[in-house]
Short mmCIF file of C-alpha atoms in Angstrom, two decimals:
data_model
loop_
_atom_site.label_atom_id
_atom_site.label_comp_id
_atom_site.label_asym_id
_atom_site.label_seq_id
_atom_site.Cartn_x
_atom_site.Cartn_y
_atom_site.Cartn_z
CA MET A 175 103.17 145.10 155.99
CA THR A 176 105.98 146.35 157.67
CA ALA A 177 109.08 144.29 159.09
CA GLY A 178 107.48 143.83 162.65
CA GLY A 179 104.79 141.92 160.98
CA GLY A 180 101.67 144.93 162.29
CA THR A 181 101.32 148.34 162.62
CA ASP A 182 101.95 148.35 166.02
CA ASP A 183 104.67 151.05 166.56
CA MET A 184 105.78 149.74 169.47
CA SER A 185 109.40 148.15 168.62
CA ARG A 186 110.35 144.94 170.27
CA THR A 187 114.39 145.59 169.16
CA VAL A 188 115.89 148.23 167.73
CA LEU A 189 116.89 146.08 165.19
CA GLU A 190 112.74 145.93 164.67
CA MET A 191 113.14 150.25 164.86
CA LYS A 192 115.97 150.65 161.19
CA LEU A 193 113.62 147.96 159.80
CA ARG A 194 111.08 149.57 159.89
CA GLU A 195 112.85 152.83 159.30
CA ARG A 196 113.91 151.43 156.44
CA ASN A 197 109.76 150.40 154.88
CA GLN A 198 110.83 146.80 154.28
CA THR A 199 109.22 143.75 154.76
CA LEU A 200 111.25 140.66 156.27
CA ALA A 201 111.67 139.39 152.85
CA GLU A 202 112.63 142.19 150.91
CA PHE A 203 115.25 143.46 153.51
CA VAL A 204 116.70 139.12 153.25
CA GLU A 205 116.71 139.92 149.28
CA ASP A 206 119.08 143.16 150.83
CA ALA A 207 120.86 140.72 152.78
CA GLU A 208 121.70 138.69 150.35
CA ARG A 209 123.16 140.68 148.17
CA PHE A 210 124.99 143.18 150.26
CA ALA A 211 126.63 139.33 151.48
CA ARG A 212 127.08 138.71 148.00
CA ARG A 213 128.99 142.57 146.93
CA PHE A 214 130.48 142.66 150.55
CA GLY A 215 132.12 138.80 150.18
CA GLU A 216 130.37 138.31 153.92
CA PRO A 217 129.73 134.79 154.91
CA GLY A 218 127.03 135.57 156.51
CA THR A 219 123.66 134.20 155.51
CA LEU A 220 119.74 135.48 157.01
CA SER A 221 116.06 133.58 156.50
CA VAL A 222 112.87 135.32 157.34
CA ARG A 223 112.24 133.17 160.28
CA HIS A 224 115.92 133.57 161.56
CA LEU A 225 115.05 137.57 160.99
CA GLN A 226 111.34 136.77 163.10
CA ARG A 227 113.65 135.73 166.53
CA LEU A 228 115.63 138.06 166.15
CA ILE A 229 113.32 141.12 166.29
CA SER A 230 111.19 139.59 168.80
CA GLY A 231 114.35 138.09 171.20
CA ARG A 232 112.55 134.85 171.09
CA LYS A 233 112.22 131.21 170.28
CA PRO A 234 109.10 129.43 169.51
CA ASP A 235 109.29 128.25 172.23
CA GLY A 236 109.81 131.57 174.62
CA SER A 237 112.93 130.96 175.08
CA PRO A 238 115.53 133.09 174.61
CA VAL A 239 116.92 133.66 170.73
CA GLY A 240 120.48 134.28 172.00
CA ARG A 241 122.81 136.67 169.94
CA PRO A 242 123.16 135.23 165.78
CA ARG A 243 125.98 133.48 164.68
CA PRO A 244 129.62 135.61 163.94
CA ALA A 245 129.72 136.25 160.96
CA THR A 246 125.75 136.77 160.49
CA ALA A 247 126.35 139.70 163.69
CA ARG A 248 128.75 140.77 160.42
CA LEU A 249 126.09 141.32 158.28
CA LEU A 250 123.33 142.92 159.87
CA GLU A 251 126.00 145.74 162.01
CA ARG A 252 127.49 146.07 158.26
CA MET A 253 124.16 146.84 157.17
CA LEU A 254 122.96 148.76 159.72
CA GLY A 255 125.67 150.53 161.25
CA LEU A 256 124.96 149.40 164.76
CA GLU A 257 126.56 146.45 166.83
CA ILE A 258 124.91 143.73 167.24
CA GLY A 259 123.75 143.57 170.61
CA GLU A 260 122.67 147.11 170.65
CA LEU A 261 120.39 146.00 167.57
CA LEU A 262 118.96 143.41 169.38
CA SER A 263 118.76 145.87 173.09
CA SER A 264 114.87 147.08 173.54
CA PRO A 265 114.30 150.58 171.84
CA ASP A 266 113.52 151.70 175.41
CA THR A 267 117.38 150.39 177.20
CA VAL A 268 119.16 151.98 174.09
CA ARG A 269 117.16 155.40 175.27
CA GLY A 270 118.36 154.54 178.66
CA SER A 271 121.81 154.16 178.08
CA ALA A 272 122.02 157.60 176.14
CA GLU A 273 120.15 158.90 178.80
CA ASP A 274 122.92 158.03 181.61
CA PRO A 275 126.02 159.20 180.44
CA ASP A 276 127.75 156.99 182.47
CA ALA A 277 125.81 154.38 181.10
CA GLU A 278 126.62 155.34 177.91
CA LEU A 279 130.02 155.85 178.11
CA ARG A 280 130.99 152.50 179.75
CA GLN A 281 129.12 150.32 176.78
CA ARG A 282 131.50 152.78 174.04
CA LEU A 283 134.46 152.07 176.32
CA SER A 284 133.34 147.36 177.26
CA ALA A 285 133.43 147.48 173.11
CA ALA A 286 136.44 149.71 172.60
CA ARG A 287 138.38 146.90 174.64
CA ARG A 288 137.07 144.35 172.23
CA VAL A 289 138.93 145.45 169.37
CA ASN A 290 141.65 143.38 168.28
CA ALA A 291 144.21 141.80 166.20
CA ASP A 292 141.34 139.94 164.07
CA VAL A 293 138.19 143.22 164.59
CA LEU A 294 141.45 144.81 163.03
CA THR A 295 142.39 142.20 159.81
CA LEU A 296 138.00 142.17 159.42
CA LEU A 297 137.73 145.61 159.51
CA HIS A 298 140.47 145.94 156.72
CA GLY A 299 138.74 143.82 154.79
CA GLN A 300 136.34 145.52 154.68
CA LEU A 301 137.98 148.57 153.16
CA SER A 302 139.30 146.52 150.35
CA SER A 303 135.93 145.10 149.92
CA VAL A 304 134.72 149.15 149.47
CA ARG A 305 136.78 150.20 147.77
CA ARG A 306 136.48 147.00 144.83
CA LEU A 307 132.70 148.13 145.33
CA ASP A 308 133.32 152.03 144.76
CA ARG A 309 136.04 151.30 142.03
CA GLU A 310 134.07 149.29 140.53
CA LEU A 311 129.64 151.39 140.63
CA GLY A 312 131.65 154.15 141.60
CA ALA A 313 131.03 156.40 145.33
CA SER A 314 127.51 156.87 144.67
CA THR A 315 126.73 153.08 145.42
CA ALA A 316 129.92 153.37 148.49
CA HIS A 317 130.09 156.61 150.37
CA GLU A 318 127.42 155.90 152.05
CA GLU A 319 128.65 152.30 153.70
CA VAL A 320 132.40 154.24 153.96
CA ALA A 321 130.71 157.03 155.93
CA THR A 322 128.98 154.39 158.15
CA LYS A 323 132.47 152.38 158.81
CA ILE A 324 134.12 155.81 159.61
CA ARG A 325 131.21 157.16 162.32
CA GLN A 326 132.08 152.88 163.60
CA ILE A 327 135.87 153.30 163.61
CA ALA A 328 136.24 156.75 165.11
CA ARG A 329 133.78 155.77 168.23
CA LEU A 330 136.38 152.80 168.77
CA ARG A 331 139.14 155.07 168.25
CA SER A 332 137.69 157.95 170.71
CA HIS A 333 137.31 155.32 173.51
CA SER A 334 140.18 152.64 173.69
CA LEU A 335 142.60 153.51 175.92
CA THR A 336 146.11 151.02 174.40
CA SER A 337 147.84 153.36 172.86
CA ASP A 338 148.85 150.14 169.82
CA VAL A 339 145.30 149.69 168.97
CA ARG A 340 144.52 153.52 169.11
CA GLY A 341 146.62 153.93 166.62
CA ARG A 342 146.18 151.14 164.29
CA LEU A 343 142.55 152.38 164.46
CA ALA A 344 143.81 156.00 163.97
CA ALA A 345 145.81 154.16 160.30
CA LEU A 346 142.22 152.83 159.15
CA LEU A 347 140.56 155.56 160.26
CA ALA A 348 143.16 158.21 157.40
CA GLU A 349 142.09 155.51 154.73
CA PHE A 350 138.80 155.79 154.99
CA GLY A 351 138.74 159.45 155.56
CA THR A 352 140.65 159.92 151.88
CA LEU A 353 138.70 157.34 150.46
CA ALA A 354 135.38 159.32 151.70
CA GLY A 355 137.29 162.41 150.61
CA TRP A 356 138.62 160.85 147.01
CA GLN A 357 134.62 159.85 146.87
CA ARG A 358 132.30 163.90 147.88
CA LEU A 359 134.59 164.80 145.35
CA ASP A 360 134.30 162.76 142.63
CA MET A 361 130.61 163.38 142.98
CA GLY A 362 131.17 166.82 142.78
CA SER A 363 131.29 167.95 146.18
CA VAL A 364 133.80 169.98 146.98
CA HIS A 365 133.41 171.25 150.79
CA ASP A 366 132.48 168.03 151.78
CA SER A 367 135.62 166.27 150.12
CA TRP A 368 137.69 169.00 151.95
CA GLN A 369 136.40 168.08 155.62
CA PHE A 370 137.14 164.41 154.89
CA TYR A 371 140.94 165.15 153.94
CA GLU A 372 140.39 167.47 156.93
CA GLN A 373 139.31 164.31 159.45
CA ALA A 374 141.47 161.88 158.13
CA LYS A 375 144.52 164.49 158.24
CA ALA A 376 143.64 164.73 162.06
CA ALA A 377 143.43 161.06 162.19
CA ALA A 378 147.10 160.20 160.27
CA ARG A 379 148.55 162.35 162.92
CA GLU A 380 147.34 159.95 165.96
CA SER A 381 148.71 157.03 163.75
CA GLY A 382 151.73 157.41 164.52
CA ASP A 383 153.33 157.18 161.02
CA GLU A 384 154.13 160.01 158.99
CA ALA A 385 153.42 158.69 155.42
CA PHE A 386 149.85 158.80 156.10
CA GLU A 387 149.62 162.86 157.17
CA VAL A 388 151.57 162.67 153.49
CA HIS A 389 149.34 160.17 151.72
CA CYS A 390 146.29 162.60 153.51
CA LEU A 391 148.42 166.29 152.55
CA ALA A 392 148.57 165.40 148.86
CA GLU A 393 145.16 163.93 148.05
CA GLN A 394 143.86 166.58 149.22
CA ALA A 395 146.34 168.88 147.27
CA PHE A 396 143.17 167.62 144.35
CA VAL A 397 140.91 169.92 145.97
CA LEU A 398 142.72 172.72 145.38
CA ILE A 399 143.20 171.38 141.63
CA ASP A 400 139.42 171.47 140.97
CA VAL A 401 139.09 174.75 142.57
CA GLY A 402 141.72 176.35 140.86
CA GLU A 403 143.93 177.07 143.01
CA THR A 404 146.87 175.43 141.35
CA GLY A 405 149.74 177.04 143.08
CA SER A 406 148.92 176.38 146.22
CA ALA A 407 148.17 172.63 145.22
CA VAL A 408 151.75 172.67 143.60
CA ASP A 409 153.25 173.98 146.43
CA LEU A 410 151.38 171.63 149.14
CA LEU A 411 152.48 168.42 146.83
CA CYS A 412 155.52 170.19 146.53
CA ALA A 413 156.20 169.99 150.36
CA ALA A 414 154.77 166.78 150.35
CA GLU A 415 157.41 164.87 148.02
CA ARG A 416 160.70 166.48 149.83
CA GLN A 417 158.65 164.55 153.54
CA ALA A 418 158.53 161.84 151.92
CA ARG A 419 162.17 160.74 150.42
CA ARG A 420 162.84 160.56 154.22
CA LEU A 421 159.58 158.46 156.03
CA ALA A 422 158.01 156.59 152.63
CA GLY A 423 159.30 154.21 150.50
CA ARG A 424 159.54 154.23 146.48
CA LEU A 425 155.92 153.27 145.79
CA LEU A 426 154.68 155.90 147.91
CA ARG A 427 156.75 158.69 146.74
CA ALA A 428 156.08 157.70 143.04
CA TRP A 429 152.68 158.10 143.10
CA LEU A 430 153.45 161.45 144.98
CA ALA A 431 155.81 162.78 142.09
CA ALA A 432 153.06 161.76 139.94
CA ALA A 433 150.43 163.61 141.68
CA HIS A 434 153.36 166.65 141.40
CA GLY A 435 153.43 166.19 138.30
CA GLU A 436 149.20 166.39 137.53
CA ALA A 437 149.44 169.38 139.69
CA LEU A 438 152.30 170.96 137.79
CA ALA A 439 150.55 170.71 134.18
CA ALA A 440 147.50 171.92 136.02
CA ASP A 441 149.12 174.93 136.55
CA GLY A 442 150.78 174.99 133.14
CA GLN A 443 154.33 174.60 134.39
CA ARG A 444 154.65 171.79 131.58
CA SER A 445 158.58 171.11 131.34
CA ALA A 446 158.21 171.06 135.34
CA SER A 447 155.59 168.38 134.83
CA LEU A 448 156.91 166.08 132.42
CA LEU A 449 160.22 166.26 135.49
CA ALA A 450 158.38 165.07 137.55
CA PHE A 451 156.44 162.34 135.75
CA ASP A 452 159.76 160.45 135.03
CA ARG A 453 160.91 161.13 138.04
CA ALA A 454 157.59 158.82 139.39
CA ALA A 455 158.93 156.25 136.93
CA ALA A 456 162.61 155.59 138.36
CA LEU A 457 160.54 155.44 141.81
CA LEU A 458 158.27 153.17 140.55
CA PRO A 459 159.52 149.32 142.39
CA THR A 460 158.85 146.20 140.38
CA ASP A 461 155.99 145.08 142.73
CA VAL A 462 154.15 146.88 143.24
CA SER A 463 151.56 144.18 145.39
CA ALA A 464 153.50 145.16 148.09
CA VAL A 465 152.06 147.81 150.21
CA ASP A 466 153.39 149.28 153.61
CA GLY A 467 151.54 152.21 154.88
CA PRO A 468 148.90 154.73 152.80
CA TYR A 469 147.13 152.41 150.09
CA VAL A 470 147.70 153.13 146.74
CA VAL A 471 147.25 152.50 143.03
CA LEU A 472 149.81 153.18 141.17
CA ASP A 473 151.72 150.82 137.98
CA PRO A 474 153.22 151.26 134.84
CA VAL A 475 149.54 151.54 133.60
CA HIS A 476 147.66 153.90 135.92
CA LEU A 477 151.56 156.32 135.80
CA ALA A 478 151.27 155.73 131.56
CA ARG A 479 147.40 156.34 131.96
CA TRP A 480 148.88 159.48 134.89
CA ARG A 481 150.84 160.60 132.55
CA GLY A 482 148.77 161.07 129.84
CA HIS A 483 146.19 163.76 131.91
CA ALA A 484 149.22 165.45 132.06
CA LEU A 485 150.21 165.39 128.80
CA ALA A 486 146.01 166.40 127.56
CA ARG A 487 146.28 168.86 129.82
CA ILE A 488 149.08 170.57 128.36
CA GLY A 489 147.93 169.73 124.53
CA GLU A 490 150.76 167.20 123.48
CA PRO A 491 150.15 165.25 121.39
CA GLU A 492 152.00 162.48 122.22
CA ALA A 493 148.97 162.37 125.06
CA VAL A 494 146.85 160.60 121.86
CA SER A 495 149.28 157.54 121.75
CA VAL A 496 150.04 157.09 126.27
CA LEU A 497 146.50 157.07 126.91
CA SER A 498 145.32 154.56 123.81
CA THR A 499 148.15 152.17 125.04
CA ALA A 500 147.51 152.62 129.13
CA LEU A 501 143.38 152.12 127.79
CA SER A 502 144.18 149.14 126.20
CA ARG A 503 146.09 147.94 128.96
CA LEU A 504 143.44 148.96 132.14
CA ASP A 505 142.02 147.00 133.98
CA PRO A 506 138.22 146.93 133.12
CA THR A 507 137.16 146.93 137.15
CA PHE A 508 138.76 150.27 137.40
CA THR A 509 135.35 152.25 135.99
CA ARG A 510 136.10 155.45 137.44
CA ALA A 511 139.22 155.74 136.11
CA GLU A 512 139.06 154.53 132.07
CA ALA A 513 135.55 157.31 132.86
CA ALA A 514 138.94 160.01 133.55
CA LEU A 515 140.99 158.63 130.71
CA ARG A 516 138.52 159.51 128.34
CA VAL A 517 137.43 162.12 129.15
CA ASP A 518 141.69 162.74 128.75
CA LEU A 519 141.36 160.92 124.81
CA ALA A 520 138.61 163.11 124.04
CA THR A 521 140.60 166.54 124.88
CA ALA A 522 144.12 165.39 122.71
CA PHE A 523 142.26 163.70 119.97
CA VAL A 524 140.35 166.91 119.77
CA ALA A 525 143.40 169.02 120.23
CA MET A 526 144.15 167.41 117.14
CA GLY A 527 141.00 168.49 114.79
CA GLU A 528 139.88 164.34 115.33
CA HIS A 529 136.34 165.55 116.29
CA GLU A 530 134.99 162.34 115.35
CA GLU A 531 137.27 160.51 117.53
CA GLY A 532 137.14 162.55 120.25
CA ARG A 533 133.02 162.86 120.13
CA ALA A 534 133.27 158.73 120.68
CA HIS A 535 135.61 159.40 123.34
CA ALA A 536 132.97 161.84 124.85
CA ALA A 537 130.07 159.95 124.80
CA ARG A 538 131.67 156.26 126.47
CA ALA A 539 133.29 158.24 129.00
CA ARG A 540 129.65 160.43 129.60
CA ALA A 541 127.29 156.86 129.83
CA LEU A 542 130.50 155.59 132.38
CA ALA A 543 130.30 158.74 134.53
CA VAL A 544 127.01 158.85 134.37
CA GLU A 545 126.18 154.79 135.61
CA ILE A 546 128.45 155.07 139.03
CA GLY A 547 127.31 158.65 139.28
CA SER A 548 130.50 160.58 138.87
CA VAL A 549 129.33 164.57 138.44
CA ARG A 550 133.54 165.49 138.46
CA GLN A 551 133.74 163.50 135.36
CA GLN A 552 129.93 164.94 134.19
CA ARG A 553 131.07 168.11 134.30
CA ARG A 554 135.05 168.02 132.75
CA ILE A 555 132.66 166.46 129.75
CA ALA A 556 130.55 169.64 129.58
CA GLN A 557 133.55 172.74 129.82
CA LEU A 558 135.12 170.26 126.88
CA ILE A 559 131.91 170.63 125.21
CA ALA A 560 131.20 173.77 126.75
CA SER A 561 134.60 175.50 125.62
CA GLY A 562 133.72 174.36 121.39
CA ARG A 563 136.12 172.34 121.22
CA GLU A 564 134.24 168.94 121.17
CA ASP A 565 131.89 170.36 118.01
#
């Protein structure tokens, strides 16, 4: 039995149509909803009986069922990528709106008008939740959620008539866009990654905060590094650092200096790379918890991990001690970071002739990369093996 409880292809609501597309029974969808709520910290709940009523639009006595509680509405919206009003409408109504561009525009303008401080706070909370999911379980698990939110926020922004709200939605869209760009890079899709960064830069320009644009530019440089355009990446990050001196806080400036250091190491510029990391250490504030502007992850442990990566790239023996210390202090929820760090350790150990240690770290890195679907780290391991340095 499908979501509708029968074989009739006609759906009473868009919600029922969406469940049919998932090819799930109501009980299976409710189980998925429970897992989704736990994973993302959503307070909404859903039962099979309630879901049946929402699909039919009627209570057992025949009276209209009405809208679900706000928490349940948010849960359904996040899972299915549509607003609750659209989910509870009939497919014919939705098709009619699509055929009537005036009605569709009015609907989207109305939705955008409802974006207020509470909605923006909710959207930021969703971004925080999906970031946590991404760092623990990887892009293969979290990317679809991010892509859905990008479509939703882009639609709200493009129909918002309030400059302040529109700017804040644009900043949020830039943040989701940079996350999506990094995810696609980790999944091995450099073209898709580049396009997400292009979209993020466009949104950042509308945010009214130049720091968001600088951050998008800097993250896009890592796509250049991955395709071998290291000189271009160095130039881009050098310009980003200069631009940030007059507008960004110390945390973002430290992050930019470290990013510049990685690009310089990839380009074979040893001395300039080490100087960039010294600059990053000097800029890093004591309190890294207060984020005013673009979201970056940088503290003494992550800076050491990043410096160790550069040291391993340029063949410095010091890489092993720096990376080993960073690994011992790394928050275990940063699964992708651990995989990358272990690839760096494998590279550094093998460069020193410690092949057994190198193989151990490479094996653990490979297991983590496969677990989270990190094509990028799997490729790095394959290149290490193909080079004959990890025999």
